[in-house]
């Protein structure tokens, strides 16, 4: 049965990618910014390019995908921080917002969500902040964007 074979193949080596950034990326105050990723931890299905459209994970295999984003913001006591996971056609899949209360911390934020993708659609991540100035997200070990097929 083809469905059983496809599920067995997916369980053993599902299409997946996990990417990171080698340097910092600036986030302008009160602007939603696509996050770019120029290095790969792994990419089992040629989902990511390190030179073209580096903000995307493009699905070559249809299915239900889990998306994850870990992001550390530059320390600043003012405003709010936000991160989004997005589907190329349907928009926001998951989001996380964090109001800061006066302590100059470097918040590390995490968000995850599942969404159905057809071949050729892509997921991407975004961040925003309202500190009143430009902040950066860094090249820390925390910063990564992951897409992994979890079901057909």
PDB file of C-alpha atoms in Angstrom:
ATOM      1  CA  UNK A   1       0.000   0.000   0.000  1.00  0.00           C
ATOM      2  CA  UNK A   2       1.483   3.333  -1.083  1.00  0.00           C
ATOM      3  CA  UNK A   3       0.194   5.220   1.967  1.00  0.00           C
ATOM      4  CA  UNK A   4       1.857   2.751   4.356  1.00  0.00           C
ATOM      5  CA  UNK A   5       5.128   2.970   2.386  1.00  0.00           C
ATOM      6  CA  UNK A   6       5.011   6.777   2.416  1.00  0.00           C
ATOM      7  CA  UNK A   7       4.398   6.850   6.178  1.00  0.00           C
ATOM      8  CA  UNK A   8       7.269   4.415   6.820  1.00  0.00           C
ATOM      9  CA  UNK A   9       9.639   6.512   4.683  1.00  0.00           C
ATOM     10  CA  UNK A  10       8.525   9.720   6.395  1.00  0.00           C
ATOM     11  CA  UNK A  11       9.006   8.213   9.871  1.00  0.00           C
ATOM     12  CA  UNK A  12      12.574   7.110   9.085  1.00  0.00           C
ATOM     13  CA  UNK A  13      13.791  10.243   7.314  1.00  0.00           C
ATOM     14  CA  UNK A  14      11.170  12.996   7.191  1.00  0.00           C
ATOM     15  CA  UNK A  15      11.765  16.106   5.089  1.00  0.00           C
ATOM     16  CA  UNK A  16      13.236  18.637   7.509  1.00  0.00           C
ATOM     17  CA  UNK A  17      15.518  21.621   7.803  1.00  0.00           C
ATOM     18  CA  UNK A  18      17.023  23.637  10.615  1.00  0.00           C
ATOM     19  CA  UNK A  19      18.796  26.899   9.789  1.00  0.00           C
ATOM     20  CA  UNK A  20      20.670  29.612  11.647  1.00  0.00           C
ATOM     21  CA  UNK A  21      22.345  32.971  11.076  1.00  0.00           C
ATOM     22  CA  UNK A  22      26.109  33.588  11.105  1.00  0.00           C
ATOM     23  CA  UNK A  23      25.823  37.268  12.114  1.00  0.00           C
ATOM     24  CA  UNK A  24      23.324  39.715  13.519  1.00  0.00           C
ATOM     25  CA  UNK A  25      20.214  41.075  11.818  1.00  0.00           C
ATOM     26  CA  UNK A  26      18.805  44.535  12.541  1.00  0.00           C
ATOM     27  CA  UNK A  27      15.156  45.047  13.452  1.00  0.00           C
ATOM     28  CA  UNK A  28      13.863  48.570  12.871  1.00  0.00           C
ATOM     29  CA  UNK A  29      11.479  49.878  15.519  1.00  0.00           C
ATOM     30  CA  UNK A  30       7.827  48.935  14.862  1.00  0.00           C
ATOM     31  CA  UNK A  31       8.534  47.122  11.548  1.00  0.00           C
ATOM     32  CA  UNK A  32       7.744  43.435  10.986  1.00  0.00           C
ATOM     33  CA  UNK A  33      10.929  41.969   9.476  1.00  0.00           C
ATOM     34  CA  UNK A  34      11.475  38.684   7.615  1.00  0.00           C
ATOM     35  CA  UNK A  35      14.304  36.817   9.335  1.00  0.00           C
ATOM     36  CA  UNK A  36      17.101  35.587   7.093  1.00  0.00           C
ATOM     37  CA  UNK A  37      19.185  32.453   7.619  1.00  0.00           C
ATOM     38  CA  UNK A  38      22.532  31.832   5.921  1.00  0.00           C
ATOM     39  CA  UNK A  39      23.691  28.545   7.488  1.00  0.00           C
ATOM     40  CA  UNK A  40      22.135  25.103   7.819  1.00  0.00           C
ATOM     41  CA  UNK A  41      22.305  22.647  10.680  1.00  0.00           C
ATOM     42  CA  UNK A  42      20.654  20.167   8.293  1.00  0.00           C
ATOM     43  CA  UNK A  43      18.391  20.096   5.237  1.00  0.00           C
ATOM     44  CA  UNK A  44      17.202  16.635   4.162  1.00  0.00           C
ATOM     45  CA  UNK A  45      14.942  17.688   1.263  1.00  0.00           C
ATOM     46  CA  UNK A  46      16.619  20.749  -0.346  1.00  0.00           C
ATOM     47  CA  UNK A  47      14.121  23.027   1.403  1.00  0.00           C
ATOM     48  CA  UNK A  48      16.496  25.944   2.093  1.00  0.00           C
ATOM     49  CA  UNK A  49      18.973  27.999   0.079  1.00  0.00           C
ATOM     50  CA  UNK A  50      21.832  29.862   1.752  1.00  0.00           C
ATOM     51  CA  UNK A  51      22.058  32.322  -1.171  1.00  0.00           C
ATOM     52  CA  UNK A  52      18.536  32.984  -2.566  1.00  0.00           C
ATOM     53  CA  UNK A  53      15.358  33.654  -0.545  1.00  0.00           C
ATOM     54  CA  UNK A  54      17.246  32.762   2.634  1.00  0.00           C
ATOM     55  CA  UNK A  55      14.212  33.571   4.773  1.00  0.00           C
ATOM     56  CA  UNK A  56      12.261  30.595   3.339  1.00  0.00           C
ATOM     57  CA  UNK A  57      11.870  26.896   3.881  1.00  0.00           C
ATOM     58  CA  UNK A  58      10.193  25.622   0.688  1.00  0.00           C
ATOM     59  CA  UNK A  59       8.420  22.278   0.827  1.00  0.00           C
ATOM     60  CA  UNK A  60       9.221  19.802  -1.926  1.00  0.00           C
ATOM     61  CA  UNK A  61       7.052  17.150  -0.289  1.00  0.00           C
ATOM     62  CA  UNK A  62       3.434  17.871   0.677  1.00  0.00           C
ATOM     63  CA  UNK A  63       2.301  17.174   4.219  1.00  0.00           C
ATOM     64  CA  UNK A  64       1.748  18.505   7.702  1.00  0.00           C
ATOM     65  CA  UNK A  65       4.824  20.410   8.904  1.00  0.00           C
ATOM     66  CA  UNK A  66       5.863  21.534  12.351  1.00  0.00           C
ATOM     67  CA  UNK A  67       7.551  24.962  12.306  1.00  0.00           C
ATOM     68  CA  UNK A  68       9.690  26.272  15.173  1.00  0.00           C
ATOM     69  CA  UNK A  69      11.485  29.547  15.831  1.00  0.00           C
ATOM     70  CA  UNK A  70      13.973  30.350  18.604  1.00  0.00           C
ATOM     71  CA  UNK A  71      15.192  33.942  18.732  1.00  0.00           C
ATOM     72  CA  UNK A  72      17.235  36.049  21.160  1.00  0.00           C
ATOM     73  CA  UNK A  73      16.746  39.822  21.101  1.00  0.00           C
ATOM     74  CA  UNK A  74      19.329  42.472  22.034  1.00  0.00           C
ATOM     75  CA  UNK A  75      18.913  43.726  25.608  1.00  0.00           C
ATOM     76  CA  UNK A  76      16.642  46.760  25.933  1.00  0.00           C
ATOM     77  CA  UNK A  77      14.104  47.634  28.628  1.00  0.00           C
ATOM     78  CA  UNK A  78      11.506  49.365  26.444  1.00  0.00           C
ATOM     79  CA  UNK A  79       8.572  48.179  24.369  1.00  0.00           C
ATOM     80  CA  UNK A  80       7.385  44.807  23.192  1.00  0.00           C
ATOM     81  CA  UNK A  81       8.881  41.919  21.199  1.00  0.00           C
ATOM     82  CA  UNK A  82       7.092  39.598  18.825  1.00  0.00           C
ATOM     83  CA  UNK A  83       7.812  36.618  16.606  1.00  0.00           C
ATOM     84  CA  UNK A  84       5.689  34.985  13.904  1.00  0.00           C
ATOM     85  CA  UNK A  85       5.735  31.750  11.912  1.00  0.00           C
ATOM     86  CA  UNK A  86       4.110  32.128   8.503  1.00  0.00           C
ATOM     87  CA  UNK A  87       2.699  30.095   5.612  1.00  0.00           C
ATOM     88  CA  UNK A  88       3.326  31.555   2.139  1.00  0.00           C
ATOM     89  CA  UNK A  89      -0.362  31.498   1.180  1.00  0.00           C
ATOM     90  CA  UNK A  90      -2.343  31.623   4.421  1.00  0.00           C
ATOM     91  CA  UNK A  91      -0.245  33.958   6.596  1.00  0.00           C
ATOM     92  CA  UNK A  92       0.486  33.613  10.300  1.00  0.00           C
ATOM     93  CA  UNK A  93       0.588  30.041  11.625  1.00  0.00           C
ATOM     94  CA  UNK A  94       1.753  30.870  15.170  1.00  0.00           C
ATOM     95  CA  UNK A  95       2.884  33.949  17.089  1.00  0.00           C
ATOM     96  CA  UNK A  96       4.333  34.939  20.447  1.00  0.00           C
ATOM     97  CA  UNK A  97       4.328  38.445  21.948  1.00  0.00           C
ATOM     98  CA  UNK A  98       6.284  39.596  24.975  1.00  0.00           C
ATOM     99  CA  UNK A  99       5.794  42.924  26.779  1.00  0.00           C
ATOM    100  CA  UNK A 100       8.899  44.114  28.631  1.00  0.00           C
ATOM    101  CA  UNK A 101       8.473  45.722  32.017  1.00  0.00           C
ATOM    102  CA  UNK A 102      11.534  47.905  32.476  1.00  0.00           C
ATOM    103  CA  UNK A 103      14.341  45.365  32.941  1.00  0.00           C
ATOM    104  CA  UNK A 104      17.098  45.487  30.306  1.00  0.00           C
ATOM    105  CA  UNK A 105      17.148  41.794  29.423  1.00  0.00           C
ATOM    106  CA  UNK A 106      17.937  39.803  26.283  1.00  0.00           C
ATOM    107  CA  UNK A 107      14.688  37.875  25.906  1.00  0.00           C
ATOM    108  CA  UNK A 108      14.880  34.489  24.237  1.00  0.00           C
ATOM    109  CA  UNK A 109      11.565  33.721  22.569  1.00  0.00           C
ATOM    110  CA  UNK A 110      10.173  30.459  21.189  1.00  0.00           C
ATOM    111  CA  UNK A 111       7.120  29.665  19.087  1.00  0.00           C
ATOM    112  CA  UNK A 112       5.939  26.533  17.286  1.00  0.00           C
ATOM    113  CA  UNK A 113       2.983  25.574  15.116  1.00  0.00           C
ATOM    114  CA  UNK A 114       1.777  22.903  12.698  1.00  0.00           C
ATOM    115  CA  UNK A 115       0.417  23.636   9.244  1.00  0.00           C
ATOM    116  CA  UNK A 116      -0.475  21.772   6.053  1.00  0.00           C
ATOM    117  CA  UNK A 117       1.788  22.547   3.053  1.00  0.00           C
ATOM    118  CA  UNK A 118       1.581  21.489  -0.572  1.00  0.00           C
ATOM    119  CA  UNK A 119       4.756  21.068  -2.620  1.00  0.00           C
ATOM    120  CA  UNK A 120       6.193  24.474  -3.571  1.00  0.00           C
ATOM    121  CA  UNK A 121       4.690  26.426  -0.672  1.00  0.00           C
ATOM    122  CA  UNK A 122       7.053  27.867   1.918  1.00  0.00           C
ATOM    123  CA  UNK A 123       7.273  28.773   5.561  1.00  0.00           C
ATOM    124  CA  UNK A 124       9.121  31.776   6.938  1.00  0.00           C
ATOM    125  CA  UNK A 125       9.711  33.563  10.213  1.00  0.00           C
ATOM    126  CA  UNK A 126       9.376  37.207  11.229  1.00  0.00           C
ATOM    127  CA  UNK A 127      10.187  39.399  14.219  1.00  0.00           C
ATOM    128  CA  UNK A 128       9.288  42.888  15.402  1.00  0.00           C
ATOM    129  CA  UNK A 129       9.979  45.147  18.328  1.00  0.00           C
ATOM    130  CA  UNK A 130       8.824  48.508  19.703  1.00  0.00           C
ATOM    131  CA  UNK A 131      11.806  49.678  21.770  1.00  0.00           C
ATOM    132  CA  UNK A 132      11.926  53.092  20.080  1.00  0.00           C
ATOM    133  CA  UNK A 133      15.268  52.302  18.409  1.00  0.00           C
ATOM    134  CA  UNK A 134      16.821  49.670  16.124  1.00  0.00           C
ATOM    135  CA  UNK A 135      17.676  46.401  17.883  1.00  0.00           C
ATOM    136  CA  UNK A 136      19.492  43.331  16.626  1.00  0.00           C
ATOM    137  CA  UNK A 137      18.849  39.654  16.891  1.00  0.00           C
ATOM    138  CA  UNK A 138      22.110  37.811  17.171  1.00  0.00           C
ATOM    139  CA  UNK A 139      24.019  34.816  16.001  1.00  0.00           C
ATOM    140  CA  UNK A 140      23.532  33.070  19.337  1.00  0.00           C
ATOM    141  CA  UNK A 141      23.146  29.340  19.679  1.00  0.00           C
ATOM    142  CA  UNK A 142      19.457  30.007  20.353  1.00  0.00           C
ATOM    143  CA  UNK A 143      18.611  31.575  17.010  1.00  0.00           C
ATOM    144  CA  UNK A 144      17.175  29.004  14.592  1.00  0.00           C
ATOM    145  CA  UNK A 145      14.232  28.281  12.303  1.00  0.00           C
ATOM    146  CA  UNK A 146      13.064  24.693  11.818  1.00  0.00           C
ATOM    147  CA  UNK A 147      10.550  22.985   9.516  1.00  0.00           C
ATOM    148  CA  UNK A 148       9.866  19.261   9.847  1.00  0.00           C
ATOM    149  CA  UNK A 149       7.256  17.118   8.141  1.00  0.00           C
ATOM    150  CA  UNK A 150       5.283  15.246  10.808  1.00  0.00           C
ATOM    151  CA  UNK A 151       2.524  13.611   8.736  1.00  0.00           C
ATOM    152  CA  UNK A 152       1.385  13.044   5.151  1.00  0.00           C
TER     153      UNK A 152
END
